[in-house]
CSV table of C-alpha atoms in Angstrom, one decimal:
chain,number,residue,atom,x,y,z
A,1,MET,CA,21.5,-17.2,10.4
A,2,THR,CA,22.0,-14.9,13.3
A,3,SER,CA,18.8,-12.9,12.7
A,4,PRO,CA,15.4,-13.7,11.2
A,5,ALA,CA,14.6,-13.4,7.5
A,6,PHE,CA,11.8,-11.0,6.7
A,7,ILE,CA,9.6,-12.3,3.9
A,8,LEU,CA,7.3,-10.0,1.9
A,9,VAL,CA,4.7,-12.2,0.2
A,10,THR,CA,3.3,-10.8,-3.1
A,11,PRO,CA,3.9,-7.1,-2.1
A,12,GLN,CA,2.4,-4.6,-4.5
A,13,MET,CA,4.0,-1.1,-4.0
A,14,GLY,CA,7.7,-0.6,-4.6
A,15,GLU,CA,7.6,2.2,-2.0
A,16,ASN,CA,6.7,-0.3,0.7
A,17,ILE,CA,9.4,-2.8,-0.4
A,18,GLY,CA,11.9,0.1,-0.3
A,19,ALA,CA,10.7,1.4,3.1
A,20,ALA,CA,10.9,-2.1,4.5
A,21,ALA,CA,14.5,-2.5,3.3
A,22,ARG,CA,15.4,0.9,4.8
A,23,VAL,CA,14.0,0.2,8.2
A,24,MET,CA,15.5,-3.3,8.3
A,25,GLY,CA,18.8,-1.7,7.6
A,26,ASN,CA,18.2,0.8,10.4
A,27,PHE,CA,17.6,-2.0,12.9
A,28,GLY,CA,20.3,-4.4,11.7
A,29,LEU,CA,18.2,-7.1,9.9
A,30,PRO,CA,20.1,-8.0,6.6
A,31,ASP,CA,17.9,-10.8,5.2
A,32,LEU,CA,14.9,-9.6,3.1
A,33,ARG,CA,13.1,-12.0,0.8
A,34,VAL,CA,10.6,-10.9,-1.7
A,35,VAL,CA,8.0,-13.3,-3.1
A,36,ASP,CA,6.5,-12.6,-6.5
A,37,PRO,CA,6.2,-8.8,-6.3
A,38,ARG,CA,3.4,-7.3,-8.4
A,39,ASP,CA,5.6,-4.9,-10.3
A,40,GLY,CA,8.5,-7.2,-11.1
A,41,TRP,CA,12.2,-6.9,-10.1
A,42,PRO,CA,14.3,-4.9,-9.7
A,43,ASN,CA,12.0,-2.1,-8.7
A,44,LEU,CA,13.1,1.5,-9.2
A,45,LYS,CA,10.6,2.9,-6.6
A,46,ALA,CA,11.9,0.5,-4.0
A,47,GLU,CA,15.4,1.6,-4.7
A,48,SER,CA,14.5,5.2,-4.4
A,49,VAL,CA,12.7,4.8,-1.1
A,50,ALA,CA,15.4,2.5,0.3
A,51,VAL,CA,17.9,5.3,0.2
A,52,GLY,CA,20.9,3.0,-0.3
A,53,SER,CA,19.9,0.4,2.2
A,54,PRO,CA,22.3,-2.6,1.7
A,55,VAL,CA,19.3,-4.8,2.6
A,56,LEU,CA,17.6,-4.0,-0.7
A,57,LYS,CA,20.7,-4.7,-2.7
A,58,ASN,CA,21.1,-8.1,-1.1
A,59,ALA,CA,17.4,-9.0,-1.1
A,60,THR,CA,16.4,-12.4,-2.5
A,61,LEU,CA,13.7,-12.8,-5.1
A,62,THR,CA,11.6,-16.0,-5.4
A,63,TYR,CA,8.5,-16.8,-7.3
A,64,THR,CA,6.9,-19.0,-4.7
A,65,LEU,CA,6.6,-18.9,-0.9
A,66,ASP,CA,7.9,-22.4,-0.6
A,67,ASP,CA,11.2,-21.4,-2.3
A,68,ALA,CA,11.5,-18.4,0.1
A,69,ILE,CA,11.0,-20.5,3.3
A,70,GLY,CA,12.4,-23.9,2.4
A,71,ASN,CA,15.6,-23.5,4.4
A,72,LEU,CA,13.9,-22.1,7.5
A,73,THR,CA,12.8,-24.1,10.5
A,74,ARG,CA,10.5,-21.7,12.3
A,75,ILE,CA,8.0,-19.2,10.8
A,76,TYR,CA,5.8,-16.4,12.2
A,77,ALA,CA,2.9,-15.0,10.2
A,78,THR,CA,1.9,-11.4,10.7
A,79,THR,CA,-1.8,-11.1,10.4
A,80,ALA,CA,-4.6,-9.0,11.8
A,81,ARG,CA,-7.4,-11.3,11.0
A,82,PRO,CA,-8.2,-14.3,13.1
A,83,ARG,CA,-8.3,-17.3,10.7
A,84,GLY,CA,-10.2,-19.8,12.8
A,85,MET,CA,-7.0,-21.9,13.1
A,86,GLU,CA,-5.7,-23.3,16.3
A,87,LYS,CA,-2.5,-21.3,16.4
A,88,ARG,CA,-0.6,-19.4,19.1
A,89,VAL,CA,-1.1,-15.6,18.8
A,90,LEU,CA,1.8,-13.5,20.0
A,91,THR,CA,2.5,-9.8,20.4
A,92,PRO,CA,5.5,-8.4,18.4
A,93,ARG,CA,7.5,-8.3,21.6
A,94,GLU,CA,6.8,-11.9,22.5
A,95,ALA,CA,7.4,-13.2,19.0
A,96,MET,CA,10.7,-11.4,18.6
A,97,ALA,CA,11.9,-12.6,22.1
A,98,GLU,CA,11.1,-16.1,21.1
A,99,ALA,CA,12.7,-15.7,17.7
A,100,ARG,CA,15.8,-14.5,19.4
A,101,ALA,CA,15.9,-17.6,21.6
A,102,ALA,CA,15.3,-19.9,18.7
A,103,THR,CA,18.0,-18.2,16.6
A,104,GLU,CA,20.4,-18.6,19.5
A,105,ALA,CA,19.5,-22.3,19.7
A,106,GLY,CA,20.5,-22.6,16.0
A,107,GLU,CA,17.1,-22.4,14.3
A,108,ALA,CA,16.6,-20.5,11.1
A,109,VAL,CA,13.6,-18.1,11.6
A,110,GLY,CA,11.4,-16.2,9.2
A,111,ILE,CA,8.7,-13.6,9.6
A,112,LEU,CA,6.0,-13.5,6.9
A,113,PHE,CA,4.3,-10.2,5.8
A,114,GLY,CA,1.3,-10.3,3.5
A,115,GLY,CA,0.7,-8.0,0.5
A,116,GLU,CA,-1.1,-4.6,0.8
A,117,LYS,CA,-4.4,-5.8,-0.6
A,118,SER,CA,-5.3,-9.0,1.0
A,119,GLY,CA,-2.5,-10.0,3.5
A,120,LEU,CA,-1.2,-13.5,3.7
A,121,PRO,CA,-2.9,-16.4,2.0
A,122,ASN,CA,-4.4,-19.0,4.4
A,123,GLU,CA,-1.9,-21.7,3.5
A,124,ALA,CA,1.0,-19.4,4.6
A,125,VAL,CA,-0.7,-18.8,7.9
A,126,SER,CA,-1.6,-22.5,8.4
A,127,GLY,CA,2.0,-23.6,8.0
A,128,ALA,CA,3.4,-21.1,10.4
A,129,ASP,CA,4.5,-21.9,14.0
A,130,ALA,CA,2.6,-18.9,15.4
A,131,ILE,CA,0.7,-15.7,14.5
A,132,ILE,CA,1.9,-12.2,15.3
A,133,THR,CA,-0.9,-9.7,15.7
A,134,LEU,CA,-0.2,-6.0,16.3
A,135,PRO,CA,-2.2,-4.1,18.9
A,136,VAL,CA,-4.2,-1.9,16.6
A,137,GLU,CA,-7.5,0.0,17.0
A,138,ARG,CA,-10.4,-2.1,15.9
A,139,ASP,CA,-11.9,0.7,13.9
A,140,PHE,CA,-8.7,1.8,12.1
A,141,SER,CA,-6.8,-1.4,11.9
A,142,SER,CA,-5.1,-1.4,8.5
A,143,LEU,CA,-1.4,-1.0,9.1
A,144,ASN,CA,0.9,0.0,6.3
A,145,LEU,CA,3.1,-2.9,5.2
A,146,ALA,CA,6.4,-1.1,5.9
A,147,GLN,CA,5.1,0.1,9.3
A,148,THR,CA,4.4,-3.5,10.3
A,149,VAL,CA,7.9,-4.4,9.2
A,150,GLY,CA,9.3,-1.5,11.1
A,151,VAL,CA,7.6,-2.5,14.4
A,152,LEU,CA,8.9,-6.1,14.1
A,153,ALA,CA,12.4,-4.9,13.1
A,154,TYR,CA,12.4,-2.5,16.1
A,155,GLU,CA,11.3,-5.3,18.4
A,156,TRP,CA,14.0,-7.5,17.2
A,157,ARG,CA,16.6,-4.8,17.8
A,158,ALA,CA,15.1,-4.0,21.3
A,159,GLY,CA,16.4,-7.3,22.3
A,160,ASP,CA,14.1,-8.6,24.9
A,161,PRO,CA,15.3,-11.8,26.7
A,162,ALA,CA,13.9,-15.2,25.8
A,163,PRO,CA,10.7,-16.2,27.5
A,164,ASP,CA,11.2,-18.6,30.4
A,165,ASP,CA,9.2,-21.4,28.9
A,166,PHE,CA,11.0,-21.5,25.6
A,167,GLU,CA,12.1,-25.0,24.7
A,168,PRO,CA,14.2,-25.3,21.6
A,169,VAL,CA,13.6,-28.3,19.3
A,170,SER,CA,16.9,-30.0,18.3
A,171,ASP,CA,17.3,-30.8,14.6
A,172,PRO,CA,13.9,-29.2,13.7
A,173,ALA,CA,12.5,-30.2,10.3
A,174,SER,CA,13.0,-27.5,7.7
A,175,LYS,CA,9.9,-25.8,6.2
A,176,ALA,CA,10.8,-27.6,2.9
A,177,ASP,CA,10.6,-31.0,4.7
A,178,MET,CA,7.3,-29.9,6.2
A,179,GLU,CA,5.8,-28.7,2.9
A,180,ARG,CA,6.7,-32.1,1.4
A,181,LEU,CA,5.1,-33.9,4.3
A,182,TYR,CA,1.9,-31.8,4.0
A,183,ASP,CA,1.7,-32.3,0.2
A,184,HIS,CA,2.2,-36.0,0.6
A,185,PHE,CA,-0.4,-36.3,3.4
A,186,ILE,CA,-3.0,-34.2,1.5
A,187,GLU,CA,-2.4,-36.1,-1.7
A,188,GLU,CA,-3.0,-39.4,-0.1
A,189,LEU,CA,-6.0,-38.2,1.8
A,190,ASP,CA,-7.4,-36.8,-1.4
A,191,ARG,CA,-6.9,-40.2,-3.2
A,192,ALA,CA,-8.6,-41.9,-0.3
A,193,GLY,CA,-11.7,-39.6,-0.8
A,194,PHE,CA,-11.2,-37.9,2.6
A,195,PHE,CA,-12.0,-34.4,1.5
A,196,HIS,CA,-15.8,-34.3,1.5
A,197,PRO,CA,-17.7,-32.2,0.6
A,198,PRO,CA,-15.3,-30.8,-2.0
A,199,GLU,CA,-16.0,-27.1,-1.1
A,200,LYS,CA,-14.6,-27.7,2.3
A,201,THR,CA,-11.3,-28.9,1.1
A,202,PRO,CA,-9.3,-25.7,1.5
A,203,LEU,CA,-10.5,-25.3,5.1
A,204,MET,CA,-9.8,-28.9,6.0
A,205,VAL,CA,-6.4,-28.7,4.4
A,206,ASN,CA,-5.5,-25.6,6.4
A,207,ASN,CA,-6.8,-27.1,9.6
A,208,LEU,CA,-4.6,-30.2,9.1
A,209,ARG,CA,-1.5,-28.1,8.2
A,210,ALA,CA,-2.1,-26.0,11.3
A,211,ALA,CA,-2.5,-29.1,13.5
A,212,LEU,CA,0.7,-30.6,12.2
A,213,ALA,CA,2.7,-27.3,12.3
A,214,ARG,CA,1.9,-27.1,16.1
A,215,ALA,CA,3.8,-30.4,16.6
A,216,ARG,CA,7.1,-28.9,15.6
A,217,PHE,CA,8.5,-32.1,14.2
A,218,THR,CA,12.2,-32.9,14.1
A,219,GLU,CA,13.8,-33.9,10.8
A,220,GLN,CA,13.6,-37.5,11.9
A,221,GLU,CA,10.0,-37.3,13.0
A,222,ALA,CA,9.1,-35.7,9.6
A,223,ARG,CA,10.7,-38.7,7.8
A,224,THR,CA,9.0,-41.2,10.1
A,225,PHE,CA,5.6,-39.5,9.5
A,226,ARG,CA,6.1,-39.6,5.8
A,227,GLY,CA,6.9,-43.3,6.1
A,228,ALA,CA,3.7,-43.8,8.1
A,229,ILE,CA,1.6,-42.0,5.4
A,230,LYS,CA,3.1,-44.2,2.7
A,231,ALA,CA,2.5,-47.4,4.7
A,232,LEU,CA,-1.2,-46.4,5.3
A,233,ALA,CA,-1.6,-45.6,1.6
A,234,LEU,CA,-0.1,-48.9,0.5
A,235,GLY,CA,-2.0,-50.8,3.2
A,236,ARG,CA,-5.2,-49.2,2.0
A,237,GLY,CA,-4.4,-50.2,-1.6
A,238,LYS,CA,-3.8,-53.7,-0.4
A,239,ALA,CA,-7.0,-53.8,1.6
A,240,ARG,CA,-8.9,-52.7,-1.4
A,241,ILE,CA,-7.3,-55.4,-3.4
A,242,VAL,CA,-8.3,-57.9,-0.8
A,243,ARG,CA,-11.8,-56.6,-0.8
A,244,GLU,CA,-11.9,-56.6,-4.6
A,245,ASP,CA,-10.8,-60.2,-4.7
B,1,MET,CA,-5.3,14.7,27.7
B,2,THR,CA,-5.3,10.9,28.0
B,3,SER,CA,-2.5,10.3,25.5
B,4,PRO,CA,0.5,12.2,24.3
B,5,ALA,CA,0.4,14.7,21.4
B,6,PHE,CA,2.8,13.9,18.6
B,7,ILE,CA,4.3,17.1,17.1
B,8,LEU,CA,6.0,17.1,13.7
B,9,VAL,CA,8.3,20.1,13.6
B,10,THR,CA,8.8,21.5,10.0
B,11,PRO,CA,8.1,18.3,8.2
B,12,GLN,CA,8.8,18.3,4.5
B,13,MET,CA,7.1,15.5,2.7
B,14,GLY,CA,3.3,15.2,2.7
B,15,GLU,CA,3.7,11.4,2.4
B,16,ASN,CA,5.4,11.3,5.8
B,17,ILE,CA,2.8,13.5,7.5
B,18,GLY,CA,0.1,11.2,6.1
B,19,ALA,CA,1.9,8.0,7.1
B,20,ALA,CA,2.4,9.4,10.6
B,21,ALA,CA,-1.4,10.2,10.8
B,22,ARG,CA,-2.2,6.7,9.6
B,23,VAL,CA,-0.1,4.9,12.1
B,24,MET,CA,-1.2,7.1,14.9
B,25,GLY,CA,-4.7,6.2,14.0
B,26,ASN,CA,-3.8,2.5,14.0
B,27,PHE,CA,-2.3,2.7,17.5
B,28,GLY,CA,-5.0,5.0,19.0
B,29,LEU,CA,-3.2,8.3,19.3
B,30,PRO,CA,-5.6,11.1,18.2
B,31,ASP,CA,-3.5,14.3,18.8
B,32,LEU,CA,-1.2,15.2,15.8
B,33,ARG,CA,0.3,18.7,15.7
B,34,VAL,CA,2.1,19.9,12.6
B,35,VAL,CA,4.5,22.9,12.9
B,36,ASP,CA,5.2,24.9,9.7
B,37,PRO,CA,5.1,22.2,7.1
B,38,ARG,CA,7.2,22.9,4.0
B,39,ASP,CA,4.5,22.4,1.5
B,40,GLY,CA,1.6,24.2,3.3
B,41,TRP,CA,-1.7,23.0,4.6
B,42,PRO,CA,-3.9,21.2,3.8
B,43,ASN,CA,-1.6,18.7,2.0
B,44,LEU,CA,-3.1,16.4,-0.6
B,45,LYS,CA,-0.3,13.9,-0.5
B,46,ALA,CA,-0.7,13.6,3.3
B,47,GLU,CA,-4.4,13.0,2.8
B,48,SER,CA,-3.8,10.3,0.2
B,49,VAL,CA,-1.3,8.4,2.3
B,50,ALA,CA,-3.4,8.8,5.5
B,51,VAL,CA,-6.2,6.6,3.9
B,52,GLY,CA,-8.9,8.3,5.9
B,53,SER,CA,-7.2,8.5,9.2
B,54,PRO,CA,-9.3,10.7,11.5
B,55,VAL,CA,-6.0,11.8,13.0
B,56,LEU,CA,-5.1,13.8,9.9
B,57,LYS,CA,-8.6,15.4,9.8
B,58,ASN,CA,-8.2,16.6,13.4
B,59,ALA,CA,-4.6,17.6,13.2
B,60,THR,CA,-3.6,21.0,14.5
B,61,LEU,CA,-1.5,23.4,12.4
B,62,THR,CA,0.8,26.0,14.0
B,63,TYR,CA,3.5,28.2,12.7
B,64,THR,CA,5.8,28.1,15.7
B,65,LEU,CA,6.9,25.3,18.0
B,66,ASP,CA,6.0,27.4,21.0
B,67,ASP,CA,2.4,27.6,19.8
B,68,ALA,CA,2.3,23.8,19.4
B,69,ILE,CA,3.7,23.0,22.9
B,70,GLY,CA,2.4,25.9,25.0
B,71,ASN,CA,-0.3,23.8,26.8
B,72,LEU,CA,2.0,20.9,27.5
B,73,THR,CA,3.9,20.2,30.7
B,74,ARG,CA,6.3,17.5,29.6
B,75,ILE,CA,8.1,17.0,26.3
B,76,TYR,CA,10.3,14.3,24.8
B,77,ALA,CA,12.5,15.1,21.8
B,78,THR,CA,13.3,12.2,19.4
B,79,THR,CA,16.8,12.7,18.1
B,80,ALA,CA,19.6,10.4,16.9
B,81,ARG,CA,22.4,12.9,17.4
B,82,PRO,CA,23.9,13.6,20.8
B,83,ARG,CA,23.7,17.3,21.3
B,84,GLY,CA,26.3,17.8,24.0
B,85,MET,CA,23.5,18.7,26.4
B,86,GLU,CA,23.0,17.3,29.9
B,87,LYS,CA,19.8,15.5,29.2
B,88,ARG,CA,18.3,12.1,30.0
B,89,VAL,CA,18.4,9.7,27.1
B,90,LEU,CA,15.6,7.1,27.0
B,91,THR,CA,14.6,4.2,24.8
B,92,PRO,CA,11.2,4.4,23.1
B,93,ARG,CA,9.9,1.9,25.6
B,94,GLU,CA,11.2,3.7,28.7
B,95,ALA,CA,9.9,7.0,27.3
B,96,MET,CA,6.4,5.8,26.6
B,97,ALA,CA,6.1,4.0,29.9
B,98,GLU,CA,7.1,7.3,31.6
B,99,ALA,CA,4.8,9.3,29.4
B,100,ARG,CA,2.0,6.9,30.4
B,101,ALA,CA,2.7,7.4,34.1
B,102,ALA,CA,2.9,11.2,33.6
B,103,THR,CA,-0.4,11.3,31.7
B,104,GLU,CA,-2.1,9.3,34.4
B,105,ALA,CA,-0.8,11.8,36.9
B,106,GLY,CA,-2.5,14.5,35.0
B,107,GLU,CA,0.3,15.9,32.9
B,108,ALA,CA,0.0,17.0,29.3
B,109,VAL,CA,2.7,15.1,27.3
B,110,GLY,CA,4.1,15.8,23.9
B,111,ILE,CA,6.7,14.0,21.7
B,112,LEU,CA,8.7,16.1,19.2
B,113,PHE,CA,9.8,14.7,15.8
B,114,GLY,CA,12.1,16.7,13.6
B,115,GLY,CA,11.9,17.3,9.9
B,116,GLU,CA,13.4,14.9,7.3
B,117,LYS,CA,16.4,17.0,6.4
B,118,SER,CA,17.9,18.2,9.6
B,119,GLY,CA,15.9,16.9,12.5
B,120,LEU,CA,14.9,19.0,15.5
B,121,PRO,CA,16.5,22.4,16.1
B,122,ASN,CA,18.7,22.6,19.2
B,123,GLU,CA,16.3,24.9,21.0
B,124,ALA,CA,13.6,22.3,20.7
B,125,VAL,CA,15.9,19.7,22.2
B,126,SER,CA,17.2,21.9,25.0
B,127,GLY,CA,13.7,22.7,26.3
B,128,ALA,CA,12.7,19.0,26.4
B,129,ASP,CA,12.5,17.0,29.5
B,130,ALA,CA,14.3,14.0,28.0
B,131,ILE,CA,15.6,12.7,24.7
B,132,ILE,CA,14.4,9.6,23.0
B,133,THR,CA,16.9,7.7,20.8
B,134,LEU,CA,16.0,4.7,18.7
B,135,PRO,CA,18.4,1.7,18.7
B,136,VAL,CA,19.6,2.0,15.1
B,137,GLU,CA,22.7,0.8,13.3
B,138,ARG,CA,25.5,3.2,13.5
B,139,ASP,CA,26.3,2.9,9.8
B,140,PHE,CA,22.7,3.2,8.5
B,141,SER,CA,21.0,5.3,11.2
B,142,SER,CA,18.7,7.6,9.2
B,143,LEU,CA,15.2,6.5,10.1
B,144,ASN,CA,12.2,7.6,8.0
B,145,LEU,CA,10.1,10.2,9.9
B,146,ALA,CA,6.9,8.1,9.8
B,147,GLN,CA,8.8,5.0,10.9
B,148,THR,CA,10.0,6.9,14.0
B,149,VAL,CA,6.4,8.0,14.7
B,150,GLY,CA,5.3,4.4,14.2
B,151,VAL,CA,7.7,2.9,16.7
B,152,LEU,CA,6.7,5.5,19.3
B,153,ALA,CA,3.0,5.1,18.6
B,154,TYR,CA,3.4,1.3,18.9
B,155,GLU,CA,5.3,1.6,22.2
B,156,TRP,CA,2.5,3.8,23.6
B,157,ARG,CA,0.0,1.2,22.6
B,158,ALA,CA,2.1,-1.7,24.0
B,159,GLY,CA,1.3,-0.2,27.3
B,160,ASP,CA,4.3,-1.0,29.5
B,161,PRO,CA,3.8,-0.1,33.2
B,162,ALA,CA,5.3,3.0,34.7
B,163,PRO,CA,8.9,2.8,35.9
B,164,ASP,CA,9.3,2.3,39.7
B,165,ASP,CA,11.2,5.5,40.2
B,166,PHE,CA,8.7,7.8,38.5
B,167,GLU,CA,7.8,10.8,40.6
B,168,PRO,CA,5.1,13.0,39.2
B,169,VAL,CA,5.4,16.8,39.7
B,170,SER,CA,2.2,18.4,41.0
B,171,ASP,CA,1.1,21.5,39.2
B,172,PRO,CA,4.0,21.4,36.7
B,173,ALA,CA,4.7,24.6,34.8
B,174,SER,CA,3.4,24.6,31.2
B,175,LYS,CA,5.9,24.8,28.4
B,176,ALA,CA,4.4,28.3,27.6
B,177,ASP,CA,5.4,29.3,31.2
B,178,MET,CA,8.8,27.8,30.7
B,179,GLU,CA,9.4,29.5,27.4
B,180,ARG,CA,8.5,32.8,28.9
B,181,LEU,CA,10.9,32.2,31.7
B,182,TYR,CA,13.7,31.2,29.4
B,183,ASP,CA,13.1,34.2,27.2
B,184,HIS,CA,13.1,36.6,30.1
B,185,PHE,CA,16.2,35.0,31.6
B,186,ILE,CA,18.1,35.1,28.3
B,187,GLU,CA,17.1,38.7,27.6
B,188,GLU,CA,18.3,39.9,30.9
B,189,LEU,CA,21.5,38.0,30.7
B,190,ASP,CA,22.1,39.5,27.2
B,191,ARG,CA,21.5,43.0,28.5
B,192,ALA,CA,24.0,42.3,31.3
B,193,GLY,CA,26.6,41.3,28.7
B,194,PHE,CA,26.7,37.7,29.9
B,195,PHE,CA,26.9,36.1,26.4
B,196,HIS,CA,30.5,36.4,25.5
B,197,PRO,CA,32.0,35.7,23.0
B,198,PRO,CA,29.0,36.3,20.8
B,199,GLU,CA,29.5,33.3,18.6
B,200,LYS,CA,29.0,31.1,21.7
B,201,THR,CA,25.6,32.6,22.4
B,202,PRO,CA,23.5,29.8,20.9
B,203,LEU,CA,25.4,27.1,22.7
B,204,MET,CA,25.3,28.9,26.1
B,205,VAL,CA,21.6,29.6,25.6
B,206,ASN,CA,20.8,25.9,25.0
B,207,ASN,CA,22.9,24.8,27.9
B,208,LEU,CA,21.0,27.1,30.2
B,209,ARG,CA,17.7,25.9,28.8
B,210,ALA,CA,18.7,22.3,29.3
B,211,ALA,CA,19.8,22.9,32.8
B,212,LEU,CA,16.6,24.7,33.8
B,213,ALA,CA,14.4,22.1,32.0
B,214,ARG,CA,15.9,19.4,34.2
B,215,ALA,CA,14.6,21.1,37.2
B,216,ARG,CA,11.0,20.5,36.2
B,217,PHE,CA,9.6,23.6,37.8
B,218,THR,CA,6.1,23.8,39.2
B,219,GLU,CA,3.9,26.7,38.1
B,220,GLN,CA,4.7,28.5,41.3
B,221,GLU,CA,8.4,27.9,41.0
B,222,ALA,CA,8.4,29.3,37.5
B,223,ARG,CA,6.7,32.5,38.8
B,224,THR,CA,9.1,32.8,41.7
B,225,PHE,CA,12.1,32.3,39.4
B,226,ARG,CA,10.8,35.0,37.0
B,227,GLY,CA,10.5,37.3,40.0
B,228,ALA,CA,14.0,36.5,41.0
B,229,ILE,CA,15.3,37.4,37.5
B,230,LYS,CA,13.5,40.7,37.6
B,231,ALA,CA,14.9,41.5,41.1
B,232,LEU,CA,18.4,40.8,39.9
B,233,ALA,CA,18.0,42.9,36.8
B,234,LEU,CA,16.6,45.8,38.7
B,235,GLY,CA,19.2,45.4,41.3
B,236,ARG,CA,21.9,45.5,38.7
B,237,GLY,CA,20.4,48.6,37.2
B,238,LYS,CA,20.5,50.2,40.6
B,239,ALA,CA,24.1,49.1,41.2
B,240,ARG,CA,25.0,50.7,37.9
B,241,ILE,CA,23.3,53.9,38.8
B,242,VAL,CA,25.2,53.9,42.1
B,243,ARG,CA,28.5,53.3,40.2
B,244,GLU,CA,27.7,56.0,37.7
B,245,ASP,CA,27.0,58.6,40.3
């Protein structure tokens, strides 16, 4: 990949999908991925508004976010709302300069955009490497989806240099690896009775995801960590057996 | 004025007017001016798409461009097409940094946006202080009007510092002064048989406008220049009388 994928997560209006595809075409971003759009696929309104953008013709449809991001190694989540997660918050310019540096270092980068009604789900944000927040007015902050895409596409094209402190990770874990790791970790914690009280489970899960996402594991580290989880789970089982004896 | 006016010149689709008003509201730009919109005013589609943006409610309607820009002293024209005029070409970022510096120096700044079909008329571009061109793909260059507004509004908000070489003009001529000057100059030149062959008149007029616009006259200079035109015209009349005697 020589440019980031833009991923629309459960978008509602075809007009916005089409306008996103059009402006991505204007600014030279070919890789649009659409996750579970409300009105199905293909979408005639999207086609009408895209005015022949090749980006819409080549867009990828998936039914889950995991399928859309599996082959990526670095993800930015656009969100206006602070989510109470420990996560870097970048401007569009900072994020796209970093995305450029990461792409040039061989990473596969994606930018997540939430649907019109409720934005990105918490688990999409918690797994991201950083948050992008646009500098909007507090009292009139709701940006149109395609405008958000337009600003990010423009910033990609504007081509700012990489930040001085950017350090590429070599052989970064893919998001598919990371999702498997999170699932495994959460599952074993759940078995061990870690999530308590139950109503706090989603919050605890997202805090754990956010904490691990910050580590930016390599492929090898992700494998090692999964081995560690397995060992702890088995050890716990053994310990219980010992106690039960 | 503490921020630039955004001026939509003969826009066609209410959706785009509304989307422009919405994104201007998002990025804190209150002054929208709409020149001779195709579908009249008020526009229900614009209202629907603006989702309550106060910018649309407070928008100004005029029937001519001159009425929309008369009280401004500095204008930027957004246009993709090179017009063969000697005119500075800026990126959105450069333009908005300069606009900020000019605003802080007390100037009244406007940004012109052309209609969907054919963009800005040549005379709007020729009278502008500089051109803004967005960095689009050559083969898919047609940006949606509201996206263009969005990128410029975003760049205003991003708040880059003024360029080092910015030099404010004190007491700059208003665009109303300048339009009167151009009209006077062209009228006298026309009387003097300057425009020849006739089919080249529009091109010659726009080249003269562009050349004078670059000078960035003060109010006093604009008055002096009009006096000079008058003197030449009267002198010419006298010379002719002498010859005819």
